[in-house]
Coordinates of C-alpha atoms in Angstrom, one line a residue:
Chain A
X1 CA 0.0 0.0 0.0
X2 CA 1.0 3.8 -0.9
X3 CA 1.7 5.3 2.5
X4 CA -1.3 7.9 2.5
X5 CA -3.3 4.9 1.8
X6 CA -2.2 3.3 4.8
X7 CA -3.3 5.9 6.7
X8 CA -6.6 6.6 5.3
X9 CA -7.1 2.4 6.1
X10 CA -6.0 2.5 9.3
X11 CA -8.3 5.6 10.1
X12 CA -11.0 4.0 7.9
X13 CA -10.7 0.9 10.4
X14 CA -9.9 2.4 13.4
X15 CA -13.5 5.1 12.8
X16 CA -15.8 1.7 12.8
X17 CA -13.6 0.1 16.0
X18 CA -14.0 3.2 18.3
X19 CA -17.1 3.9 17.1
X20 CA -18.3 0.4 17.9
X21 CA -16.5 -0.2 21.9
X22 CA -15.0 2.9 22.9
X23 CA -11.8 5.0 22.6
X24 CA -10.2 2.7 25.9
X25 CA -11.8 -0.8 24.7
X26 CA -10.0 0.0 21.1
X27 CA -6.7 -1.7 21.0
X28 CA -3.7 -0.7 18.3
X29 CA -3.2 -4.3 17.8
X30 CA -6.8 -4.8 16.8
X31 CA -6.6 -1.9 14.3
X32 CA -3.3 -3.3 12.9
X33 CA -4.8 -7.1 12.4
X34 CA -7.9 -5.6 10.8
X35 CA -6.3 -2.9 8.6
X36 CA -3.4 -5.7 8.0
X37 CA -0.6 -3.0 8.9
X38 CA 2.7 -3.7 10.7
X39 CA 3.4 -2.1 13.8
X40 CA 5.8 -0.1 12.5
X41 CA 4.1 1.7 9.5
X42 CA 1.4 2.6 12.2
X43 CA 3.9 4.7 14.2
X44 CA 5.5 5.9 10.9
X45 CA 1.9 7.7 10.8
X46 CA 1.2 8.1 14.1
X47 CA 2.9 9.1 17.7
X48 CA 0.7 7.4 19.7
X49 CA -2.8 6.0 20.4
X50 CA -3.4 9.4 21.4
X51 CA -2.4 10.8 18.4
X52 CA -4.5 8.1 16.4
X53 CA -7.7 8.3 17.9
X54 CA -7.6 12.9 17.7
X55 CA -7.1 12.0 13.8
X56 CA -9.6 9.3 13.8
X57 CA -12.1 12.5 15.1
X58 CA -10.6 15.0 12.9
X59 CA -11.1 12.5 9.8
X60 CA -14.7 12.3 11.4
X61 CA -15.6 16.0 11.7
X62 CA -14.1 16.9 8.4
X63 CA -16.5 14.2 6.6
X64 CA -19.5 15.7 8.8
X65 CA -18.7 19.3 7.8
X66 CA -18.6 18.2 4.2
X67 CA -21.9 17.0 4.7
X68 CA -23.7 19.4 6.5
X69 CA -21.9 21.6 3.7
X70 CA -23.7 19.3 1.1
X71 CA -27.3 19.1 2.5
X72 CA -27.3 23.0 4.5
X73 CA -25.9 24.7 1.4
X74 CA -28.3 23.1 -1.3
X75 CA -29.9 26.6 -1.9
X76 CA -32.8 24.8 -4.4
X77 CA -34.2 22.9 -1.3
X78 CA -35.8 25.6 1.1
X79 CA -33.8 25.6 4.6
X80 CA -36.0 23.6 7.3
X81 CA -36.6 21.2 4.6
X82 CA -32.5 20.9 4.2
X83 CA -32.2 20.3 7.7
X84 CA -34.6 17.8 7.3
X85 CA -33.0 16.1 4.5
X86 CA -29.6 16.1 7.1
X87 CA -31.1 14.6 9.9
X88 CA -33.1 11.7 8.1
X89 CA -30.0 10.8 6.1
X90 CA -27.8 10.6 9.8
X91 CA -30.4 8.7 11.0
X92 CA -30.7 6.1 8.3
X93 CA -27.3 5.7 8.4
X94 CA -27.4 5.4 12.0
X95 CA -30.3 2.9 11.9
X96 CA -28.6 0.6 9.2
X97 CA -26.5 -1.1 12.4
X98 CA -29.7 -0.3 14.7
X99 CA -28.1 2.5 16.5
X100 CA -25.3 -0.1 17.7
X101 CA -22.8 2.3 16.9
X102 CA -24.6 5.7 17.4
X103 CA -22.7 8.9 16.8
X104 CA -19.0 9.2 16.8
X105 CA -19.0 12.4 18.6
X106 CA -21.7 11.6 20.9
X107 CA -19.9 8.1 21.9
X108 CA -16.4 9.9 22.5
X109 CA -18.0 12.9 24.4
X110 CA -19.5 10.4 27.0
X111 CA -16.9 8.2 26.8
X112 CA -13.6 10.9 27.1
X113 CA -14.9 15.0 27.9
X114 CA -13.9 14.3 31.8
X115 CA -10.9 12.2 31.0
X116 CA -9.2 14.0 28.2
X117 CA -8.9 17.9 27.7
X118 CA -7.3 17.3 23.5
X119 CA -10.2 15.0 23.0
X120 CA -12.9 17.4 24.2
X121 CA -11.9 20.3 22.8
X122 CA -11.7 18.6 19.3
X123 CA -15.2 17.1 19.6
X124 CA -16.7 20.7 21.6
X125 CA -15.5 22.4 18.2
X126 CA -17.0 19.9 16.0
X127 CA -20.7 20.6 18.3
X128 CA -19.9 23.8 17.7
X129 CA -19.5 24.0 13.6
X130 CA -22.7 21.9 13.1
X131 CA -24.5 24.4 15.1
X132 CA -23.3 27.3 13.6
X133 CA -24.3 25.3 10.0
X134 CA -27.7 24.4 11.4
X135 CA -28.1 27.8 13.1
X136 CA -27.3 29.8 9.5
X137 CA -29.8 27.9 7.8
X138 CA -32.4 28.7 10.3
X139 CA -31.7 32.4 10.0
X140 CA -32.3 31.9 6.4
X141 CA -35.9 30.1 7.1
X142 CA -36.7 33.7 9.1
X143 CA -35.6 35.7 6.3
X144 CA -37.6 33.8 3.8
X145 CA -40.2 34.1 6.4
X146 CA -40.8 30.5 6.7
X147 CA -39.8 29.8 10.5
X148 CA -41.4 32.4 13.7
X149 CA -38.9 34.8 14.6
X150 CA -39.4 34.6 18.0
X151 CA -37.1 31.7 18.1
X152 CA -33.0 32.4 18.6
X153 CA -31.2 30.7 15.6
X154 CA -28.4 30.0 17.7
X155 CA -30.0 28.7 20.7
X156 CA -32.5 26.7 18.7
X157 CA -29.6 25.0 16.4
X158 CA -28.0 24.3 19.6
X159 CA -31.3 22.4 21.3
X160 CA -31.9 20.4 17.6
X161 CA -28.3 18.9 17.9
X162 CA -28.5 18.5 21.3
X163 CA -32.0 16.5 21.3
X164 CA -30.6 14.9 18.2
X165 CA -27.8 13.1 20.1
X166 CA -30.0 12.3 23.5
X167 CA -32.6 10.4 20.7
X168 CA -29.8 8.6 19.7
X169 CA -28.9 7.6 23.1
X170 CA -32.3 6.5 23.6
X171 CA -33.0 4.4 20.7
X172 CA -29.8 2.6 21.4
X173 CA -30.9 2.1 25.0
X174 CA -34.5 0.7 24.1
X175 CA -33.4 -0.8 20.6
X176 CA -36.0 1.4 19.2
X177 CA -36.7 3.4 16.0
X178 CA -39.3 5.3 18.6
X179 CA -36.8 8.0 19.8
X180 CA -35.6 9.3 16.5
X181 CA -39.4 9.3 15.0
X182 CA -40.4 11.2 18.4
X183 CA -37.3 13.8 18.3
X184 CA -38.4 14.2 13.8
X185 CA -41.9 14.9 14.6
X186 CA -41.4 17.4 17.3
X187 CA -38.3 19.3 15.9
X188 CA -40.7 19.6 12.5
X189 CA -44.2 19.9 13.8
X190 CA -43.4 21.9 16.9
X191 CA -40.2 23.5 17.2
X192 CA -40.3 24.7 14.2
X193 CA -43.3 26.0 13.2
X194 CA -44.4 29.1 10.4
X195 CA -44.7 32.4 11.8
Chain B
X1 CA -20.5 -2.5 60.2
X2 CA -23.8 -4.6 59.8
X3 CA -24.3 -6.6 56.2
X4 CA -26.8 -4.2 55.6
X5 CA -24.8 -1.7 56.1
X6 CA -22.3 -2.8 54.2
X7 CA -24.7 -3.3 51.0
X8 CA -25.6 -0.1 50.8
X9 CA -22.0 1.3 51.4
X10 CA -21.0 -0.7 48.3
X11 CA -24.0 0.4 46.3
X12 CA -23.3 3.7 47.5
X13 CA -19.8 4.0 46.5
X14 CA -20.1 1.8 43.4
X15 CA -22.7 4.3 42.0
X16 CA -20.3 7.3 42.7
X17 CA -17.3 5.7 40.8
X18 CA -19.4 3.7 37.9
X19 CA -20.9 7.0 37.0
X20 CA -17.4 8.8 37.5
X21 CA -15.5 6.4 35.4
X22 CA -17.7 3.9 33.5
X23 CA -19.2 0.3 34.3
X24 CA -15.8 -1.1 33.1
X25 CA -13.1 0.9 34.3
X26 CA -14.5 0.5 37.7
X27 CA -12.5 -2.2 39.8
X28 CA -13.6 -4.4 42.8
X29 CA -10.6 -3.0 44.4
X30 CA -11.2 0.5 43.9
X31 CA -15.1 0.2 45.3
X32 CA -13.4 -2.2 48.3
X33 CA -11.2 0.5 48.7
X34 CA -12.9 3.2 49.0
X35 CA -15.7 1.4 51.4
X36 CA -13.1 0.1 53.5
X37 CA -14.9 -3.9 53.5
X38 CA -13.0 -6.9 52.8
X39 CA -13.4 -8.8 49.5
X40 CA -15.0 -11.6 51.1
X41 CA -17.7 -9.3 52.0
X42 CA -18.2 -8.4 48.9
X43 CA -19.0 -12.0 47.4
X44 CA -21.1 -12.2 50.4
X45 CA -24.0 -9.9 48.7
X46 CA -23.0 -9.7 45.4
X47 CA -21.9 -12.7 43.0
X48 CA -19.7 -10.7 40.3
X49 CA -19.2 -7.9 39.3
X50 CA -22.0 -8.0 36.8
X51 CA -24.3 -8.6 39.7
X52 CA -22.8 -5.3 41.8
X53 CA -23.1 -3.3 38.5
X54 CA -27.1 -4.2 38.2
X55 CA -27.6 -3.5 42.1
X56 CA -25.9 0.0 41.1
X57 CA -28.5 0.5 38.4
X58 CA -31.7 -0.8 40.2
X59 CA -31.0 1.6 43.6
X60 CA -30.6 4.4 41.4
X61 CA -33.6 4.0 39.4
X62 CA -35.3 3.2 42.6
X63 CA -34.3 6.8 43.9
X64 CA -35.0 8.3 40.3
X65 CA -38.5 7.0 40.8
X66 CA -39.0 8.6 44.6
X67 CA -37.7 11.0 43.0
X68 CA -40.1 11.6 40.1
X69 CA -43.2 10.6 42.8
X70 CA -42.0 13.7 44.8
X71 CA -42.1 16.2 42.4
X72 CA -44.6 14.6 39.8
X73 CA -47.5 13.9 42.4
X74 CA -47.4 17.0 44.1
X75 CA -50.3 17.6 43.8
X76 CA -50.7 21.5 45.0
X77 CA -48.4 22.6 42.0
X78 CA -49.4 22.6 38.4
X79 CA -48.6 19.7 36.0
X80 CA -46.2 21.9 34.3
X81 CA -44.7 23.8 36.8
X82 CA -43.9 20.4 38.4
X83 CA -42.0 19.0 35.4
X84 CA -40.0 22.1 35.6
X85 CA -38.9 21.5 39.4
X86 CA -38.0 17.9 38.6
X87 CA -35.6 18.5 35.6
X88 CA -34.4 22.0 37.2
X89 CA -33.5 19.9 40.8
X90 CA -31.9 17.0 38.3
X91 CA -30.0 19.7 36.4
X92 CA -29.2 21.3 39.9
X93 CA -27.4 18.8 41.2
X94 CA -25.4 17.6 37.6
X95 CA -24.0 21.3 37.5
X96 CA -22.8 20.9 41.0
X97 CA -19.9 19.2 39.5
X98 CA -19.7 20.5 36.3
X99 CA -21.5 17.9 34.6
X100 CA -18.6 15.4 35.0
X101 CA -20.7 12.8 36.3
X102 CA -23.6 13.2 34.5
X103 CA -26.7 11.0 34.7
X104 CA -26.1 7.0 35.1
X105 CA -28.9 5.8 33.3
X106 CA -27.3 7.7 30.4
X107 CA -23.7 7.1 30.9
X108 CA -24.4 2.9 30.5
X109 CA -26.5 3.5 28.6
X110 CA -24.0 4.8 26.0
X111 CA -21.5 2.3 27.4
X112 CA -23.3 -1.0 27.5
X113 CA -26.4 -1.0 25.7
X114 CA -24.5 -2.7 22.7
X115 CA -22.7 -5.4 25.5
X116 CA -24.8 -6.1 27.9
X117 CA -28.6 -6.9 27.1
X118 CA -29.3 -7.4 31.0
X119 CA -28.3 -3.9 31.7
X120 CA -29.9 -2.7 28.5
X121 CA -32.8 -4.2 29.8
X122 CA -32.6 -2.1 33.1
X123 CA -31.6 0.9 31.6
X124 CA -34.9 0.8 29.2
X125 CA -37.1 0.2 32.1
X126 CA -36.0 3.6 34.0
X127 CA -36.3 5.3 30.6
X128 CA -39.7 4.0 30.3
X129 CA -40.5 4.4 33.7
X130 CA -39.6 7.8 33.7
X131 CA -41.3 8.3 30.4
X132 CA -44.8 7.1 31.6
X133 CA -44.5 9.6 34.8
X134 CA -43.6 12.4 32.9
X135 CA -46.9 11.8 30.1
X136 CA -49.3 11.2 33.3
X137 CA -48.1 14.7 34.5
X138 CA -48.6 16.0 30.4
X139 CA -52.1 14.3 30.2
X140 CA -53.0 16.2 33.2
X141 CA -51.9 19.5 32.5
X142 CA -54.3 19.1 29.2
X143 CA -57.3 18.0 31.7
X144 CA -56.6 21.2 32.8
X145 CA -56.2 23.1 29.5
X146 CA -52.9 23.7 30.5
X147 CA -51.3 22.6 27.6
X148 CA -52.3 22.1 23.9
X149 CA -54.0 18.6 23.1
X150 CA -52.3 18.8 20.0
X151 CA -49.2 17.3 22.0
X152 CA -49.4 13.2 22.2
X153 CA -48.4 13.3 25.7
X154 CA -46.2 9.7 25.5
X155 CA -44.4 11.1 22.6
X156 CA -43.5 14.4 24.3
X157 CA -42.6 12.6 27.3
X158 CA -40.2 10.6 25.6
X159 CA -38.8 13.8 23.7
X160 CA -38.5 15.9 27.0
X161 CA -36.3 12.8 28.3
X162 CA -34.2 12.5 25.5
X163 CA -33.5 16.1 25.3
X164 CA -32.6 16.3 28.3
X165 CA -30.1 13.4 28.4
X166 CA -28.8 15.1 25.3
X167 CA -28.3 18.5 26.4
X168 CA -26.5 16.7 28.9
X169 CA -24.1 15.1 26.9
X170 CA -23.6 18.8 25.4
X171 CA -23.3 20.5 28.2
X172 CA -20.7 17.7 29.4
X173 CA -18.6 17.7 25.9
X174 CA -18.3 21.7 26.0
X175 CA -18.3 22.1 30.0
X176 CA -20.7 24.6 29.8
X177 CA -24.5 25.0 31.3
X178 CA -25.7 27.0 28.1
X179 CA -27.0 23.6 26.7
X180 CA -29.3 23.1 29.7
X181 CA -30.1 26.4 29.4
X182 CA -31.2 26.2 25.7
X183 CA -33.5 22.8 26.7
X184 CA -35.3 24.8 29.6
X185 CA -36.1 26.9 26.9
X186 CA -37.3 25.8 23.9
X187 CA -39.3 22.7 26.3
X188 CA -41.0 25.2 28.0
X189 CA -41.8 28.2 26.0
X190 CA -42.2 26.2 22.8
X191 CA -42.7 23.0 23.3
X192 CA -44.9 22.9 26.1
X193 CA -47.2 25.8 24.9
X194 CA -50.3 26.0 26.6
X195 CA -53.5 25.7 24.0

């Protein structure tokens, strides 16, 4: 294998084994056997497990801004309905492995905001661009006059992702669609609603 | 101390560090430890660990549920208003320490809902439990034309706990209260609109 390719496999396999048991539960060995990469090409890449797992989240936020980007910028869709479309594309994906592996930034935030101040500063940022994304798109629904402007863009984005993530938790916990449907119909037909 | 005793100082320090650290990276030792009771004792009321971690989650979804009976039944406040006290004495205490703990039923749930379908099975009952005492309290408010009827009160119940264990998991990924802030919000002045 080329050496960026390398990489990109061991970040590739090392995304679906954190995501799946945990930063801790993740062993370098396991990643090496599953990617089929020797030791020391690993730590040609990478200085440490550390080092490893903030890539595997950068690699993850990058691909989650591109995206958001894809579905938030999509001017010929009108904006709720593109945050719509967002949503119910995470959470098919998400419901493919029903919920078994959940949200990569969710999982990690439980798993490592107390323990590790480089981990939770990388996955606070990556909160913080998907609200800004969400929250832009919401401004534009008030412009365009299709959302009440009573609600905070900001504050509102930051509620949507927020309730997004605890759904997730719950349909993992009950090993139920229920949660998501629950969180889709009140963000839509509630929160927000026309002026 | 009397085996009584003793139980309940296990349960009582298991529950501190299982929701500090995790169901897995909590040791016999440490909880012995920290209790200051022999290992023997230990195997005296509890046959593995398994069977410690599942007392851990019963007593504290026992307590959640005196817990929601307190507020929830009180009969001399308004259904609303007493949904309010609950989450705002729940949020209360997380903030105490800065969110580091967080709530237990949503910490394993994250961590073990995917490994361990006895306490997934646990976990779900709180969340439902939880769930059903929250509607009761939303069907009453309604009674009382206190709330719209256009809200399915099950469903919203089930939202209101999701969002909450999610703005938990933001508040605890960017150390900051602003995400239980944001929940109060939108549940209460949008969400929970009265008719």
């Amino acid at each position: 294998m080329e050496s960026k390719d390398t990489r990109s496999e061991l970040i590739r396999v090392g995304t679906e084994l954190i995501n799946r048991s945990g930063y801790h539960a993740t062993g370098i060995d396991a990643v090496l056997k599953l990617a089929g990469v020797p030791k020391g090409s690993f730590y040609h890449h990478f200085k440490s497990k550390e080092d490893f797992g903030l890539a595997v989240v950068d690699h993850f936020a990058d691909r989650l801004e591109r995206n958001l980007a894809r579905f938030l910028d999509y001017k010929e869709v009108a904006p709720l309905e593109r945050i719509r479309d967002f949503l119910d594309d995470r959470t098919a994906r998400l419901a493919q492995g029903q919920f078994t592996r959940g949200c990569l930034l969710g999982n990690l935030g439980q798993e490592l905001a107390d323990l590790n101040e480089r981990f939770r500063e990388r996955l606070e940022g990556a909160f913080k661009m998907w609200q800004k994304r969400m929250a832009r798109c919401l401004q534009e629904a008030q412009q365009r006059g299709e959302l009440s402007v009573d609600l905070d863009p900001n504050l509102t984005a930051g509620f949507i992702l927020s309730s997004f993530q605890g759904a997730l938790l719950h349909a993992k916990t009950t090993k139920s669609l229920q949660p998501m449907q629950d969180f889709h119909q009140v963000i839509f037909d509630v929160v927000l609603r026309r002026p």
